[in-house]
């Protein structure tokens, strides 16, 4: 059998699809493969569950953070202030 | 007990996000929050010699930030009348002092919810601060700021598969860290 249908995937691939699907970036074929894998793999089921909880928690908490550009500007201002303080 | 030391050059990397999240749950405006955080750093710089090293740097900065937030509210409330809460009734039908309005609305769960969510937000930031710097910044850009994969890759000069490995490690660590109290 030279042409094998790749329906059974290894754990690292399953986890990768799981990560992608947290950002809605997994396509339907990938999702199907993940579902099949989860049916036979307990460790990945656990990872999947926690991963989903993490996504939900972050959405629910409305955590926020600064953009890298903002931080860059703040850093420059603070450096400037540090310099004037030292002089 | 080892004395805590002060390193202003690392403040932004280590504490800016934590302080910003702390502020934004209290002032609800990104720009104001950012200004308050930056003011806090400047004030910290000025009073560095008052830092005794008994508390951690972050605790010390939070105490400055708290005062900045109070000052901010004082300033916007300094015009009298603006601080009052007034309920406006424009037609005679609904006019009056309604008893129903004086009791707590039993269906209003928002206060409790938002309190829990603030705590959850703090827990998330605490876990984030335990991650290695690069993992934390990639995870924040992808998950909290919702940047596109390409944008992050360009900004940090990494490949997409690189990014997903970092994300995977970060997510595993974050889930472990939050598991004890939140899952």
PDB file of C-alpha atoms in Angstrom:
ATOM      1  CA  UNK A   1       0.000   0.000   0.000  1.00  0.00           C
ATOM      2  CA  UNK A   2       1.932   2.956  -1.188  1.00  0.00           C
ATOM      3  CA  UNK A   3      -0.752   5.539  -0.768  1.00  0.00           C
ATOM      4  CA  UNK A   4      -1.755   5.617   2.829  1.00  0.00           C
ATOM      5  CA  UNK A   5      -4.635   7.781   3.900  1.00  0.00           C
ATOM      6  CA  UNK A   6      -3.281   9.986   6.614  1.00  0.00           C
ATOM      7  CA  UNK A   7      -6.168   9.887   8.948  1.00  0.00           C
ATOM      8  CA  UNK A   8      -4.271   8.831  12.024  1.00  0.00           C
ATOM      9  CA  UNK A   9      -1.936  11.530  13.160  1.00  0.00           C
ATOM     10  CA  UNK A  10       0.768  11.586  15.837  1.00  0.00           C
ATOM     11  CA  UNK A  11       0.235  13.424  19.107  1.00  0.00           C
ATOM     12  CA  UNK A  12       2.377  16.434  18.296  1.00  0.00           C
ATOM     13  CA  UNK A  13       0.364  17.087  15.174  1.00  0.00           C
ATOM     14  CA  UNK A  14      -2.867  16.703  17.111  1.00  0.00           C
ATOM     15  CA  UNK A  15      -1.678  19.235  19.661  1.00  0.00           C
ATOM     16  CA  UNK A  16      -0.622  21.597  16.921  1.00  0.00           C
ATOM     17  CA  UNK A  17      -4.096  21.431  15.362  1.00  0.00           C
ATOM     18  CA  UNK A  18      -5.595  21.929  18.784  1.00  0.00           C
ATOM     19  CA  UNK A  19      -3.487  25.063  19.275  1.00  0.00           C
ATOM     20  CA  UNK A  20      -4.487  26.370  15.877  1.00  0.00           C
ATOM     21  CA  UNK A  21      -8.148  25.764  16.516  1.00  0.00           C
ATOM     22  CA  UNK A  22      -7.934  27.956  19.630  1.00  0.00           C
ATOM     23  CA  UNK A  23      -7.408  30.812  17.205  1.00  0.00           C
ATOM     24  CA  UNK A  24      -9.917  29.508  14.675  1.00  0.00           C
ATOM     25  CA  UNK A  25      -7.128  28.720  12.266  1.00  0.00           C
ATOM     26  CA  UNK A  26      -7.694  24.998  11.813  1.00  0.00           C
ATOM     27  CA  UNK A  27      -9.580  23.879   8.708  1.00  0.00           C
ATOM     28  CA  UNK A  28     -12.305  21.293   8.652  1.00  0.00           C
ATOM     29  CA  UNK A  29     -10.054  18.439   7.538  1.00  0.00           C
ATOM     30  CA  UNK A  30      -7.652  19.172  10.373  1.00  0.00           C
ATOM     31  CA  UNK A  31     -10.493  19.321  12.849  1.00  0.00           C
ATOM     32  CA  UNK A  32     -11.721  15.931  11.684  1.00  0.00           C
ATOM     33  CA  UNK A  33      -8.275  14.427  12.125  1.00  0.00           C
ATOM     34  CA  UNK A  34      -8.069  15.966  15.592  1.00  0.00           C
ATOM     35  CA  UNK A  35     -11.443  14.570  16.602  1.00  0.00           C
ATOM     36  CA  UNK A  36     -10.418  11.122  15.455  1.00  0.00           C
ATOM     37  CA  UNK A  37      -7.155  11.355  17.327  1.00  0.00           C
ATOM     38  CA  UNK A  38      -8.872  12.523  20.501  1.00  0.00           C
ATOM     39  CA  UNK A  39     -11.125   9.491  20.353  1.00  0.00           C
ATOM     40  CA  UNK A  40      -8.141   7.220  20.813  1.00  0.00           C
ATOM     41  CA  UNK A  41      -5.703   9.298  22.859  1.00  0.00           C
ATOM     42  CA  UNK A  42      -6.299  10.182  26.481  1.00  0.00           C
ATOM     43  CA  UNK A  43      -3.288  12.453  26.938  1.00  0.00           C
ATOM     44  CA  UNK A  44      -4.326  14.637  24.026  1.00  0.00           C
ATOM     45  CA  UNK A  45      -7.880  14.743  25.297  1.00  0.00           C
ATOM     46  CA  UNK A  46      -6.554  16.207  28.522  1.00  0.00           C
ATOM     47  CA  UNK A  47      -4.410  18.739  26.707  1.00  0.00           C
ATOM     48  CA  UNK A  48      -7.315  19.673  24.484  1.00  0.00           C
ATOM     49  CA  UNK A  49      -9.598  20.218  27.436  1.00  0.00           C
ATOM     50  CA  UNK A  50      -7.166  22.446  29.320  1.00  0.00           C
ATOM     51  CA  UNK A  51      -6.318  24.327  26.164  1.00  0.00           C
ATOM     52  CA  UNK A  52      -9.958  25.135  25.611  1.00  0.00           C
ATOM     53  CA  UNK A  53     -10.348  26.242  29.213  1.00  0.00           C
ATOM     54  CA  UNK A  54      -7.371  28.537  28.830  1.00  0.00           C
ATOM     55  CA  UNK A  55      -8.904  30.164  25.767  1.00  0.00           C
ATOM     56  CA  UNK A  56     -12.217  30.627  27.577  1.00  0.00           C
ATOM     57  CA  UNK A  57     -10.597  32.055  30.684  1.00  0.00           C
ATOM     58  CA  UNK A  58      -8.676  34.607  28.712  1.00  0.00           C
ATOM     59  CA  UNK A  59     -11.782  35.680  26.828  1.00  0.00           C
ATOM     60  CA  UNK A  60     -13.822  35.878  30.003  1.00  0.00           C
ATOM     61  CA  UNK A  61     -11.284  37.833  32.001  1.00  0.00           C
ATOM     62  CA  UNK A  62     -10.925  40.594  29.378  1.00  0.00           C
ATOM     63  CA  UNK A  63      -7.220  40.791  30.144  1.00  0.00           C
ATOM     64  CA  UNK A  64      -5.484  43.492  28.281  1.00  0.00           C
ATOM     65  CA  UNK A  65      -1.900  44.404  27.581  1.00  0.00           C
ATOM     66  CA  UNK A  66       0.119  47.059  25.859  1.00  0.00           C
ATOM     67  CA  UNK A  67       1.067  46.778  22.226  1.00  0.00           C
ATOM     68  CA  UNK A  68       4.778  46.306  21.495  1.00  0.00           C
ATOM     69  CA  UNK A  69       4.836  49.713  19.781  1.00  0.00           C
ATOM     70  CA  UNK A  70       3.457  51.393  22.894  1.00  0.00           C
ATOM     71  CA  UNK A  71       6.035  49.703  25.042  1.00  0.00           C
ATOM     72  CA  UNK A  72       8.811  50.785  22.708  1.00  0.00           C
ATOM     73  CA  UNK A  73       7.736  54.417  23.052  1.00  0.00           C
ATOM     74  CA  UNK A  74       7.424  54.116  26.809  1.00  0.00           C
ATOM     75  CA  UNK A  75      10.860  52.548  27.004  1.00  0.00           C
ATOM     76  CA  UNK A  76      12.430  55.418  25.090  1.00  0.00           C
ATOM     77  CA  UNK A  77      10.769  58.007  27.311  1.00  0.00           C
ATOM     78  CA  UNK A  78      11.861  56.214  30.434  1.00  0.00           C
ATOM     79  CA  UNK A  79      15.432  55.880  29.177  1.00  0.00           C
ATOM     80  CA  UNK A  80      15.466  59.596  28.485  1.00  0.00           C
ATOM     81  CA  UNK A  81      14.238  60.301  31.996  1.00  0.00           C
ATOM     82  CA  UNK A  82      16.873  57.964  33.430  1.00  0.00           C
ATOM     83  CA  UNK A  83      19.605  59.776  31.548  1.00  0.00           C
ATOM     84  CA  UNK A  84      18.530  63.229  32.673  1.00  0.00           C
ATOM     85  CA  UNK A  85      18.341  61.910  36.214  1.00  0.00           C
ATOM     86  CA  UNK A  86      21.899  60.607  36.086  1.00  0.00           C
ATOM     87  CA  UNK A  87      23.317  63.837  34.699  1.00  0.00           C
TER      88      UNK A  87
ATOM     89  CA  UNK B   1      15.148  38.005  53.905  1.00  0.00           C
ATOM     90  CA  UNK B   2      16.945  39.117  50.773  1.00  0.00           C
ATOM     91  CA  UNK B   3      16.500  42.782  49.960  1.00  0.00           C
ATOM     92  CA  UNK B   4      14.745  43.593  46.742  1.00  0.00           C
ATOM     93  CA  UNK B   5      16.686  45.675  44.317  1.00  0.00           C
ATOM     94  CA  UNK B   6      15.463  48.219  41.854  1.00  0.00           C
ATOM     95  CA  UNK B   7      16.129  48.115  38.112  1.00  0.00           C
ATOM     96  CA  UNK B   8      14.259  50.848  36.240  1.00  0.00           C
ATOM     97  CA  UNK B   9      15.647  49.746  32.880  1.00  0.00           C
ATOM     98  CA  UNK B  10      13.630  46.514  33.133  1.00  0.00           C
ATOM     99  CA  UNK B  11      10.422  48.025  34.395  1.00  0.00           C
ATOM    100  CA  UNK B  12       8.632  48.181  31.051  1.00  0.00           C
ATOM    101  CA  UNK B  13       9.445  44.583  30.126  1.00  0.00           C
ATOM    102  CA  UNK B  14       8.571  43.191  33.515  1.00  0.00           C
ATOM    103  CA  UNK B  15       5.694  45.242  34.826  1.00  0.00           C
ATOM    104  CA  UNK B  16       4.143  47.437  32.122  1.00  0.00           C
ATOM    105  CA  UNK B  17       1.529  44.870  31.078  1.00  0.00           C
ATOM    106  CA  UNK B  18       0.600  43.968  34.623  1.00  0.00           C
ATOM    107  CA  UNK B  19       0.204  47.591  35.646  1.00  0.00           C
ATOM    108  CA  UNK B  20      -1.657  48.415  32.452  1.00  0.00           C
ATOM    109  CA  UNK B  21      -4.164  45.617  33.042  1.00  0.00           C
ATOM    110  CA  UNK B  22      -4.525  46.744  36.647  1.00  0.00           C
ATOM    111  CA  UNK B  23      -5.272  50.270  35.492  1.00  0.00           C
ATOM    112  CA  UNK B  24      -7.597  49.474  32.634  1.00  0.00           C
ATOM    113  CA  UNK B  25      -9.950  47.523  34.890  1.00  0.00           C
ATOM    114  CA  UNK B  26     -10.239  50.733  36.892  1.00  0.00           C
ATOM    115  CA  UNK B  27     -10.281  53.530  34.338  1.00  0.00           C
ATOM    116  CA  UNK B  28     -11.660  51.852  31.219  1.00  0.00           C
ATOM    117  CA  UNK B  29      -9.692  53.861  28.734  1.00  0.00           C
ATOM    118  CA  UNK B  30      -6.564  52.606  27.007  1.00  0.00           C
ATOM    119  CA  UNK B  31      -4.927  55.971  26.522  1.00  0.00           C
ATOM    120  CA  UNK B  32      -5.511  57.164  30.054  1.00  0.00           C
ATOM    121  CA  UNK B  33      -4.363  53.815  31.405  1.00  0.00           C
ATOM    122  CA  UNK B  34      -1.168  53.993  29.393  1.00  0.00           C
ATOM    123  CA  UNK B  35      -0.471  57.525  30.601  1.00  0.00           C
ATOM    124  CA  UNK B  36      -1.072  56.553  34.205  1.00  0.00           C
ATOM    125  CA  UNK B  37       1.319  53.620  33.920  1.00  0.00           C
ATOM    126  CA  UNK B  38       3.992  55.800  32.394  1.00  0.00           C
ATOM    127  CA  UNK B  39       3.421  58.453  35.078  1.00  0.00           C
ATOM    128  CA  UNK B  40       3.882  55.724  37.643  1.00  0.00           C
ATOM    129  CA  UNK B  41       7.258  54.787  36.181  1.00  0.00           C
ATOM    130  CA  UNK B  42       8.358  58.433  36.182  1.00  0.00           C
ATOM    131  CA  UNK B  43       7.205  58.868  39.764  1.00  0.00           C
ATOM    132  CA  UNK B  44       9.007  55.662  40.698  1.00  0.00           C
ATOM    133  CA  UNK B  45      12.163  57.000  39.126  1.00  0.00           C
ATOM    134  CA  UNK B  46      11.901  60.194  41.136  1.00  0.00           C
ATOM    135  CA  UNK B  47      11.366  58.449  44.437  1.00  0.00           C
ATOM    136  CA  UNK B  48      13.766  55.574  43.871  1.00  0.00           C
ATOM    137  CA  UNK B  49      15.706  56.436  46.998  1.00  0.00           C
ATOM    138  CA  UNK B  50      12.549  55.850  49.052  1.00  0.00           C
ATOM    139  CA  UNK B  51      12.441  52.242  47.912  1.00  0.00           C
ATOM    140  CA  UNK B  52      13.544  50.295  50.939  1.00  0.00           C
ATOM    141  CA  UNK B  53      13.562  46.879  49.348  1.00  0.00           C
ATOM    142  CA  UNK B  54      11.088  45.439  51.802  1.00  0.00           C
ATOM    143  CA  UNK B  55       8.391  44.840  49.234  1.00  0.00           C
ATOM    144  CA  UNK B  56       8.951  43.601  45.718  1.00  0.00           C
ATOM    145  CA  UNK B  57       9.466  46.142  42.971  1.00  0.00           C
ATOM    146  CA  UNK B  58       6.043  45.334  41.551  1.00  0.00           C
ATOM    147  CA  UNK B  59       4.203  45.826  44.839  1.00  0.00           C
ATOM    148  CA  UNK B  60       5.976  49.127  45.271  1.00  0.00           C
ATOM    149  CA  UNK B  61       5.040  50.283  41.770  1.00  0.00           C
ATOM    150  CA  UNK B  62       1.422  49.208  42.289  1.00  0.00           C
ATOM    151  CA  UNK B  63       1.251  51.345  45.423  1.00  0.00           C
ATOM    152  CA  UNK B  64       2.388  54.363  43.384  1.00  0.00           C
ATOM    153  CA  UNK B  65      -0.050  53.502  40.614  1.00  0.00           C
ATOM    154  CA  UNK B  66      -2.952  53.327  43.073  1.00  0.00           C
ATOM    155  CA  UNK B  67      -2.271  56.907  44.095  1.00  0.00           C
ATOM    156  CA  UNK B  68      -2.045  57.952  40.456  1.00  0.00           C
ATOM    157  CA  UNK B  69      -5.439  56.407  39.746  1.00  0.00           C
ATOM    158  CA  UNK B  70      -7.007  58.172  42.733  1.00  0.00           C
ATOM    159  CA  UNK B  71      -5.468  61.449  41.588  1.00  0.00           C
ATOM    160  CA  UNK B  72      -6.900  60.872  38.151  1.00  0.00           C
ATOM    161  CA  UNK B  73     -10.417  60.480  39.540  1.00  0.00           C
ATOM    162  CA  UNK B  74      -9.950  63.506  41.767  1.00  0.00           C
ATOM    163  CA  UNK B  75      -8.983  65.544  38.782  1.00  0.00           C
ATOM    164  CA  UNK B  76     -11.960  64.588  36.642  1.00  0.00           C
ATOM    165  CA  UNK B  77     -14.316  65.080  39.561  1.00  0.00           C
ATOM    166  CA  UNK B  78     -12.919  68.403  40.643  1.00  0.00           C
ATOM    167  CA  UNK B  79     -15.668  70.280  38.852  1.00  0.00           C
ATOM    168  CA  UNK B  80     -18.515  70.124  41.310  1.00  0.00           C
ATOM    169  CA  UNK B  81     -21.698  68.595  40.063  1.00  0.00           C
ATOM    170  CA  UNK B  82     -19.970  66.215  37.728  1.00  0.00           C
ATOM    171  CA  UNK B  83     -19.336  63.872  40.594  1.00  0.00           C
ATOM    172  CA  UNK B  84     -22.989  63.588  41.455  1.00  0.00           C
ATOM    173  CA  UNK B  85     -25.028  60.791  40.082  1.00  0.00           C
ATOM    174  CA  UNK B  86     -28.226  62.097  38.646  1.00  0.00           C
ATOM    175  CA  UNK B  87     -31.055  60.157  37.151  1.00  0.00           C
ATOM    176  CA  UNK B  88     -32.819  62.096  34.508  1.00  0.00           C
ATOM    177  CA  UNK B  89     -36.511  61.774  33.927  1.00  0.00           C
ATOM    178  CA  UNK B  90     -37.798  63.616  30.951  1.00  0.00           C
ATOM    179  CA  UNK B  91     -41.492  62.855  31.051  1.00  0.00           C
ATOM    180  CA  UNK B  92     -44.008  63.168  33.870  1.00  0.00           C
ATOM    181  CA  UNK B  93     -45.003  59.534  33.602  1.00  0.00           C
ATOM    182  CA  UNK B  94     -41.802  58.128  35.055  1.00  0.00           C
ATOM    183  CA  UNK B  95     -40.960  61.062  37.281  1.00  0.00           C
ATOM    184  CA  UNK B  96     -40.498  60.537  40.980  1.00  0.00           C
ATOM    185  CA  UNK B  97     -38.453  58.635  43.431  1.00  0.00           C
ATOM    186  CA  UNK B  98     -39.042  54.984  42.785  1.00  0.00           C
ATOM    187  CA  UNK B  99     -38.481  52.504  45.540  1.00  0.00           C
ATOM    188  CA  UNK B 100     -37.518  49.854  43.018  1.00  0.00           C
ATOM    189  CA  UNK B 101     -34.518  51.857  42.061  1.00  0.00           C
ATOM    190  CA  UNK B 102     -33.100  51.983  45.534  1.00  0.00           C
ATOM    191  CA  UNK B 103     -32.703  48.259  46.063  1.00  0.00           C
ATOM    192  CA  UNK B 104     -30.094  46.132  44.409  1.00  0.00           C
ATOM    193  CA  UNK B 105     -31.261  44.483  41.241  1.00  0.00           C
ATOM    194  CA  UNK B 106     -31.221  40.736  41.989  1.00  0.00           C
ATOM    195  CA  UNK B 107     -30.709  39.992  38.310  1.00  0.00           C
ATOM    196  CA  UNK B 108     -27.683  42.206  38.069  1.00  0.00           C
ATOM    197  CA  UNK B 109     -24.793  39.832  38.344  1.00  0.00           C
ATOM    198  CA  UNK B 110     -22.334  42.077  36.605  1.00  0.00           C
ATOM    199  CA  UNK B 111     -20.664  43.368  39.763  1.00  0.00           C
ATOM    200  CA  UNK B 112     -19.810  39.932  41.054  1.00  0.00           C
ATOM    201  CA  UNK B 113     -18.857  38.720  37.626  1.00  0.00           C
ATOM    202  CA  UNK B 114     -16.554  41.570  36.907  1.00  0.00           C
ATOM    203  CA  UNK B 115     -14.910  41.146  40.300  1.00  0.00           C
ATOM    204  CA  UNK B 116     -14.234  37.496  39.545  1.00  0.00           C
ATOM    205  CA  UNK B 117     -12.970  38.402  36.125  1.00  0.00           C
ATOM    206  CA  UNK B 118     -10.595  40.977  37.564  1.00  0.00           C
ATOM    207  CA  UNK B 119      -9.189  38.307  39.829  1.00  0.00           C
ATOM    208  CA  UNK B 120      -8.898  35.913  36.927  1.00  0.00           C
ATOM    209  CA  UNK B 121      -7.157  38.648  34.961  1.00  0.00           C
ATOM    210  CA  UNK B 122      -4.645  39.079  37.773  1.00  0.00           C
ATOM    211  CA  UNK B 123      -4.061  35.341  37.908  1.00  0.00           C
ATOM    212  CA  UNK B 124      -3.453  35.284  34.167  1.00  0.00           C
ATOM    213  CA  UNK B 125      -0.947  38.113  34.405  1.00  0.00           C
ATOM    214  CA  UNK B 126       0.812  36.436  37.305  1.00  0.00           C
ATOM    215  CA  UNK B 127       1.177  33.290  35.230  1.00  0.00           C
ATOM    216  CA  UNK B 128       2.325  35.311  32.241  1.00  0.00           C
ATOM    217  CA  UNK B 129       5.067  36.888  34.304  1.00  0.00           C
ATOM    218  CA  UNK B 130       6.413  33.412  35.081  1.00  0.00           C
ATOM    219  CA  UNK B 131       6.897  32.615  31.389  1.00  0.00           C
ATOM    220  CA  UNK B 132      10.197  33.302  29.644  1.00  0.00           C
ATOM    221  CA  UNK B 133      10.106  36.767  28.111  1.00  0.00           C
ATOM    222  CA  UNK B 134       9.865  35.677  24.496  1.00  0.00           C
ATOM    223  CA  UNK B 135       7.135  33.112  25.136  1.00  0.00           C
ATOM    224  CA  UNK B 136       5.142  35.680  27.057  1.00  0.00           C
ATOM    225  CA  UNK B 137       5.385  38.339  24.384  1.00  0.00           C
ATOM    226  CA  UNK B 138       4.448  35.969  21.549  1.00  0.00           C
ATOM    227  CA  UNK B 139       1.551  34.598  23.568  1.00  0.00           C
ATOM    228  CA  UNK B 140       0.285  38.064  24.432  1.00  0.00           C
ATOM    229  CA  UNK B 141       0.464  39.284  20.843  1.00  0.00           C
ATOM    230  CA  UNK B 142      -1.321  36.236  19.531  1.00  0.00           C
ATOM    231  CA  UNK B 143      -3.876  35.643  22.257  1.00  0.00           C
ATOM    232  CA  UNK B 144      -4.592  38.970  23.908  1.00  0.00           C
ATOM    233  CA  UNK B 145      -3.876  41.474  21.164  1.00  0.00           C
ATOM    234  CA  UNK B 146      -5.148  39.072  18.471  1.00  0.00           C
ATOM    235  CA  UNK B 147      -2.386  39.870  16.013  1.00  0.00           C
ATOM    236  CA  UNK B 148      -2.191  37.880  12.801  1.00  0.00           C
ATOM    237  CA  UNK B 149       0.455  35.174  12.731  1.00  0.00           C
ATOM    238  CA  UNK B 150       2.233  36.918   9.850  1.00  0.00           C
ATOM    239  CA  UNK B 151       2.421  40.213  11.696  1.00  0.00           C
ATOM    240  CA  UNK B 152       4.009  38.604  14.734  1.00  0.00           C
ATOM    241  CA  UNK B 153       6.455  36.653  12.586  1.00  0.00           C
ATOM    242  CA  UNK B 154       7.553  39.819  10.815  1.00  0.00           C
ATOM    243  CA  UNK B 155       7.866  41.831  13.958  1.00  0.00           C
ATOM    244  CA  UNK B 156       9.887  39.237  15.851  1.00  0.00           C
ATOM    245  CA  UNK B 157      11.665  37.785  12.853  1.00  0.00           C
ATOM    246  CA  UNK B 158      10.580  34.195  13.409  1.00  0.00           C
ATOM    247  CA  UNK B 159       9.004  31.560  11.170  1.00  0.00           C
ATOM    248  CA  UNK B 160       5.393  30.430  11.488  1.00  0.00           C
ATOM    249  CA  UNK B 161       6.375  26.984  12.738  1.00  0.00           C
ATOM    250  CA  UNK B 162       8.636  28.679  15.250  1.00  0.00           C
ATOM    251  CA  UNK B 163       5.696  30.710  16.416  1.00  0.00           C
ATOM    252  CA  UNK B 164       3.485  27.678  16.876  1.00  0.00           C
ATOM    253  CA  UNK B 165       6.130  25.892  18.920  1.00  0.00           C
ATOM    254  CA  UNK B 166       6.416  28.925  21.185  1.00  0.00           C
ATOM    255  CA  UNK B 167       2.632  29.191  21.438  1.00  0.00           C
ATOM    256  CA  UNK B 168       2.375  25.523  22.318  1.00  0.00           C
ATOM    257  CA  UNK B 169       4.930  25.825  25.101  1.00  0.00           C
ATOM    258  CA  UNK B 170       3.311  28.959  26.415  1.00  0.00           C
ATOM    259  CA  UNK B 171      -0.167  27.428  26.376  1.00  0.00           C
ATOM    260  CA  UNK B 172       1.031  24.309  28.186  1.00  0.00           C
ATOM    261  CA  UNK B 173       2.740  26.395  30.857  1.00  0.00           C
ATOM    262  CA  UNK B 174      -0.218  28.742  31.198  1.00  0.00           C
ATOM    263  CA  UNK B 175      -2.699  25.900  31.550  1.00  0.00           C
ATOM    264  CA  UNK B 176      -0.479  24.286  34.204  1.00  0.00           C
ATOM    265  CA  UNK B 177      -0.155  27.549  36.068  1.00  0.00           C
ATOM    266  CA  UNK B 178      -3.869  28.353  36.027  1.00  0.00           C
ATOM    267  CA  UNK B 179      -4.987  24.785  36.659  1.00  0.00           C
ATOM    268  CA  UNK B 180      -4.535  24.904  40.424  1.00  0.00           C
ATOM    269  CA  UNK B 181      -6.969  27.707  41.074  1.00  0.00           C
ATOM    270  CA  UNK B 182      -9.039  28.350  38.017  1.00  0.00           C
ATOM    271  CA  UNK B 183      -9.772  25.260  35.991  1.00  0.00           C
TER     272      UNK B 183
END
